[in-house]
Each structure stands twice: as C-alpha cells, then as structure tokens.
GROMACS .gro file of C-alpha atoms in nm:
model
  198
    1LEU     CA    1  -0.992   0.398   0.012
    2GLU     CA    2  -0.965   0.198  -0.309
    3THR     CA    3  -0.970   0.413  -0.620
    4GLY     CA    4  -1.263   0.224  -0.772
    5ILE     CA    5  -1.479   0.282  -0.464
    6ALA     CA    6  -1.391   0.652  -0.452
    7GLU     CA    7  -1.470   0.688  -0.825
    8PHE     CA    8  -1.807   0.515  -0.776
    9PHE     CA    9  -1.915   0.751  -0.498
   10TYR     CA   10  -1.787   1.053  -0.691
   11GLY     CA   11  -1.983   0.933  -0.995
   12ILE     CA   12  -2.311   0.921  -0.803
   13GLY     CA   13  -2.257   1.272  -0.668
   14LEU     CA   14  -2.121   1.180  -0.326
   15PRO     CA   15  -1.751   1.271  -0.329
   16ILE     CA   16  -1.538   1.126  -0.052
   17LEU     CA   17  -1.248   1.358   0.020
   18GLU     CA   18  -0.958   1.164   0.163
   19GLY     CA   19  -0.710   1.318   0.401
   20TYR     CA   20  -0.403   1.211   0.589
   21GLY     CA   21  -0.264   1.280   0.932
   22LEU     CA   22  -0.182   1.132   1.269
   23THR     CA   23  -0.270   1.213   1.628
   24GLU     CA   24   0.080   1.362   1.656
   25THR     CA   25  -0.001   1.606   1.375
   26SER     CA   26  -0.319   1.748   1.532
   27PRO     CA   27  -0.440   1.551   1.323
   28VAL     CA   28  -0.431   1.662   0.956
   29LEU     CA   29  -0.139   1.700   0.716
   30CYS     CA   30  -0.312   1.669   0.378
   31VAL     CA   31  -0.668   1.682   0.248
   32MET     CA   32  -0.821   1.645  -0.096
   33PRO     CA   33  -0.965   1.970  -0.234
   34LEU     CA   34  -1.327   1.933  -0.352
   35ARG     CA   35  -1.258   2.113  -0.680
   36ASP     CA   36  -0.950   1.908  -0.770
   37VAL     CA   37  -1.006   1.544  -0.678
   38ARG     CA   38  -0.716   1.313  -0.767
   39PHE     CA   39  -0.811   0.953  -0.698
   40GLY     CA   40  -0.547   0.742  -0.528
   41THR     CA   41  -0.402   1.036  -0.336
   42VAL     CA   42  -0.480   1.210  -0.006
   43GLY     CA   43  -0.439   1.560  -0.149
   44PRO     CA   44  -0.169   1.823  -0.111
   45PRO     CA   45  -0.023   1.939   0.222
   46LEU     CA   46  -0.224   2.200   0.410
   47PRO     CA   47  -0.092   2.558   0.421
   48ASN     CA   48   0.188   2.595   0.680
   49VAL     CA   49   0.253   2.218   0.671
   50GLU     CA   50   0.573   2.090   0.516
   51ILE     CA   51   0.606   1.733   0.399
   52ARG     CA   52   0.907   1.569   0.247
   53ILE     CA   53   0.996   1.215   0.154
   54ALA     CA   54   1.308   1.069   0.318
   55ASP     CA   55   1.562   0.865   0.124
   56ASP     CA   56   1.395   0.543   0.240
   57GLY     CA   57   1.050   0.665   0.128
   58GLU     CA   58   0.922   0.759   0.473
   59ILE     CA   59   0.689   1.060   0.495
   60LEU     CA   60   0.831   1.334   0.719
   61ALA     CA   61   0.627   1.631   0.838
   62ARG     CA   62   0.684   1.959   1.011
   63GLY     CA   63   0.465   2.255   1.095
   64PRO     CA   64   0.280   2.431   1.375
   65ASN     CA   65   0.037   2.140   1.409
   66VAL     CA   66   0.308   1.880   1.480
   67MET     CA   67   0.355   1.786   1.846
   68VAL     CA   68   0.666   1.887   2.038
   69GLY     CA   69   0.705   1.540   2.187
   70TYR     CA   70   0.550   1.252   2.377
   71TYR     CA   71   0.469   1.337   2.739
   72GLN     CA   72   0.748   1.215   2.967
   73ARG     CA   73   0.887   0.982   2.697
   74PRO     CA   74   1.208   1.146   2.574
   75GLU     CA   75   1.348   0.832   2.407
   76GLU     CA   76   1.036   0.781   2.199
   77THR     CA   77   1.033   1.152   2.113
   78ALA     CA   78   1.395   1.130   1.996
   79ARG     CA   79   1.307   0.833   1.773
   80SER     CA   80   1.008   1.016   1.620
   81ILE     CA   81   1.138   1.371   1.577
   82SER     CA   82   1.474   1.446   1.414
   83ASP     CA   83   1.593   1.796   1.315
   84GLY     CA   84   1.237   1.922   1.359
   85TRP     CA   85   1.088   1.661   1.125
   86PHE     CA   86   0.829   1.415   1.256
   87HIS     CA   87   0.879   1.063   1.117
   88THR     CA   88   0.533   0.926   1.041
   89GLY     CA   89   0.625   0.562   0.984
   90ASP     CA   90   0.433   0.573   0.654
   91ILE     CA   91   0.580   0.536   0.308
   92GLY     CA   92   0.463   0.762   0.029
   93GLN     CA   93   0.537   0.970  -0.276
   94PHE     CA   94   0.420   1.288  -0.440
   95ASP     CA   95   0.261   1.289  -0.784
   96GLU     CA   96   0.353   1.546  -1.048
   97ARG     CA   97   0.109   1.799  -0.898
   98GLY     CA   98   0.227   1.766  -0.538
   99PHE     CA   99  -0.055   1.541  -0.416
  100LEU     CA  100   0.058   1.279  -0.164
  101ARG     CA  101   0.005   0.909  -0.227
  102ILE     CA  102   0.042   0.671   0.071
  103THR     CA  103   0.193   0.343  -0.044
  104ASP     CA  104   0.277   0.145   0.270
  105ARG     CA  105   0.390   0.138   0.632
  106LYS     CA  106   0.765   0.161   0.684
  107LYS     CA  107   0.783  -0.145   0.907
  108GLU     CA  108   0.620  -0.352   0.632
  109VAL     CA  109   0.871  -0.262   0.361
  110LEU     CA  110   1.079  -0.559   0.244
  111VAL     CA  111   1.449  -0.519   0.176
  112THR     CA  112   1.593  -0.773  -0.068
  113SER     CA  113   1.938  -0.927  -0.024
  114GLY     CA  114   2.053  -0.678  -0.288
  115GLY     CA  115   1.930  -0.383  -0.081
  116LYS     CA  116   1.625  -0.299  -0.295
  117LYS     CA  117   1.320  -0.177  -0.100
  118ILE     CA  118   0.982  -0.323  -0.192
  119ALA     CA  119   0.647  -0.200  -0.059
  120PRO     CA  120   0.439  -0.522  -0.056
  121GLN     CA  121   0.094  -0.368  -0.009
  122PRO     CA  122   0.050  -0.223  -0.361
  123ILE     CA  123   0.162  -0.554  -0.514
  124GLU     CA  124  -0.076  -0.749  -0.290
  125GLN     CA  125  -0.363  -0.519  -0.388
  126ARG     CA  126  -0.290  -0.570  -0.758
  127LEU     CA  127  -0.296  -0.947  -0.710
  128ARG     CA  128  -0.623  -0.939  -0.511
  129VAL     CA  129  -0.800  -0.753  -0.791
  130HIS     CA  130  -0.844  -1.081  -0.977
  131GLU     CA  131  -1.157  -1.273  -0.888
  132LEU     CA  132  -0.971  -1.601  -0.835
  133ILE     CA  133  -0.742  -1.455  -0.565
  134ALA     CA  134  -0.899  -1.409  -0.221
  135GLU     CA  135  -0.577  -1.312  -0.039
  136ALA     CA  136  -0.218  -1.238  -0.134
  137VAL     CA  137   0.088  -1.190   0.083
  138VAL     CA  138   0.421  -1.080  -0.061
  139VAL     CA  139   0.729  -1.210   0.122
  140GLY     CA  140   1.100  -1.180   0.052
  141ASP     CA  141   1.279  -0.980   0.319
  142ARG     CA  142   1.657  -1.042   0.279
  143ARG     CA  143   1.590  -1.279  -0.014
  144HIS     CA  144   1.705  -1.246  -0.374
  145PHE     CA  145   1.351  -1.175  -0.498
  146PRO     CA  146   0.997  -1.151  -0.361
  147ALA     CA  147   0.747  -1.435  -0.368
  148ALA     CA  148   0.369  -1.427  -0.327
  149LEU     CA  149   0.158  -1.659  -0.118
  150LEU     CA  150  -0.184  -1.676  -0.283
  151VAL     CA  151  -0.509  -1.799  -0.129
  152PRO     CA  152  -0.765  -1.883  -0.395
  153ASP     CA  153  -1.129  -1.785  -0.384
  154PHE     CA  154  -1.228  -2.150  -0.364
  155ALA     CA  155  -1.589  -2.105  -0.474
  156ARG     CA  156  -1.487  -1.922  -0.792
  157LEU     CA  157  -1.197  -2.157  -0.855
  158ALA     CA  158  -1.428  -2.459  -0.821
  159ALA     CA  159  -1.674  -2.301  -1.064
  160ARG     CA  160  -1.393  -2.231  -1.313
  161LEU     CA  161  -1.270  -2.591  -1.291
  162GLY     CA  162  -1.619  -2.744  -1.289
  163ARG     CA  163  -1.557  -2.923  -0.959
  164ASP     CA  164  -1.700  -2.902  -0.609
  165VAL     CA  165  -1.527  -2.679  -0.354
  166GLU     CA  166  -1.407  -2.961  -0.127
  167HIS     CA  167  -1.242  -3.141  -0.419
  168VAL     CA  168  -1.064  -2.820  -0.522
  169ARG     CA  169  -0.947  -2.754  -0.164
  170ALA     CA  170  -0.795  -3.101  -0.150
  171GLN     CA  171  -0.633  -3.069  -0.493
  172VAL     CA  172  -0.526  -2.704  -0.488
  173ASP     CA  173  -0.154  -2.781  -0.529
  174THR     CA  174  -0.179  -2.920  -0.880
  175GLU     CA  175  -0.034  -2.821  -1.215
  176ALA     CA  176  -0.384  -2.734  -1.346
  177VAL     CA  177  -0.444  -2.485  -1.065
  178ARG     CA  178  -0.095  -2.335  -1.092
  179ALA     CA  179  -0.154  -2.292  -1.466
  180LEU     CA  180  -0.457  -2.072  -1.386
  181PHE     CA  181  -0.267  -1.852  -1.141
  182GLN     CA  182   0.066  -1.812  -1.323
  183PRO     CA  183  -0.075  -1.578  -1.592
  184LEU     CA  184  -0.232  -1.363  -1.318
  185VAL     CA  185   0.108  -1.321  -1.151
  186GLU     CA  186   0.274  -1.251  -1.486
  187GLN     CA  187   0.016  -0.983  -1.561
  188VAL     CA  188   0.098  -0.805  -1.233
  189ASN     CA  189   0.472  -0.850  -1.294
  190ARG     CA  190   0.446  -0.652  -1.619
  191GLU     CA  191   0.346  -0.346  -1.412
  192LEU     CA  192   0.640  -0.378  -1.169
  193ALA     CA  193   1.008  -0.286  -1.166
  194GLN     CA  194   1.243  -0.579  -1.228
  195PHE     CA  195   1.344  -0.612  -0.860
  196GLU     CA  196   0.976  -0.613  -0.747
  197ARG     CA  197   0.863  -0.897  -0.972
  198ILE     CA  198   0.723  -1.212  -0.814
   0.00000   0.00000   0.00000
C-alpha cells in the first residue's frame, strides 16, 4: 500500500493495518499494531516469529508457523528452507524500531557489473510520482549503471507543451521533451546512492 494512501485512510479515521506473510508461513509473519502505526512498513514480527535479513537483502523467517516443507517436493523444499530458515524471495529491511519494510522481490533485484545490488521497484515508484511519468522501468542488470525507460503521461505532456496528444506522441523523442524529463530524473537521483543513480 502506498504511504500516501495509507495516511489518507488513517486521517479519515479508517486505519489500514498492513501485514506480511506467505502461504508457507501460515500465513502471517508481521502485522502493524493499531496503537503504533508506522507508514511504509508492515509492522514488527509476531511473537514467536523470527525474521532476519540475509546478506543479499532477502527476508528469512523461522518459527512454529513456518511449514516443514512442500508435499512430496524435496528439491523445492531444499531450495526454500536452509538451516531452519525459510527463504521468502522478498527483499526488505528493518527500521530503527524493528518494523519490517518490504522493498522488492529477490528475482527482480539488478546486479551491476560492479556487483552492486539495486532494487528497481522503489526507484520506479519515485519516478512515477511525477504527473508527467505514467510508467517507469529501471534496467541495468550486469551493466555499469542503471537506466530508466520512461513512458510519459501523454495527455499531461501535451497540455504542458500546448500541443495535441497525437503530435506529442509522434514527436516524443525530441530535445524539448527530454529537457522536461531530465530534471525529474535528477531530482530522484539526489535521493539515491551513487551506484543506484539513473
């Protein structure tokens, strides 16, 4: 749930308490406490549930609610459970109070040619916040740096340029259009680590 949406509902007296879990974890690992809402997180781990973050950022879980294995699928069980820890396939981090923040799916993490790991989803979300950007996709696996493919909101872009939508669609790859989008990318870059910058 986007933070802004959660804040809106909380502000009108309808708190949405996010949680996190998988079918394999019966099914809850974390849940937001009503009296201590921290937007952008899924809450702290439940009692008797242990969660740790692996070196690659993957969320690992163990506890009495975690399955013992997949029925008659020993190879898949061996891939998912190691030393008693269930590998969720999700990437996350804890905040200073021990609330879990989900940042991406492991299979979607990009690894640059220099070995730096980049979670594209948070960067894509930051780019899509701007009204001129309808879609954003960050690419760059095994490359020196990430790049972003941006799809404009053509109606808003046409209004900004004072042109009709069809004209803007046909002329989208121009210096004038790039000049509108470059500052948006630079604004997002200021919030990122050097190796994450577009």
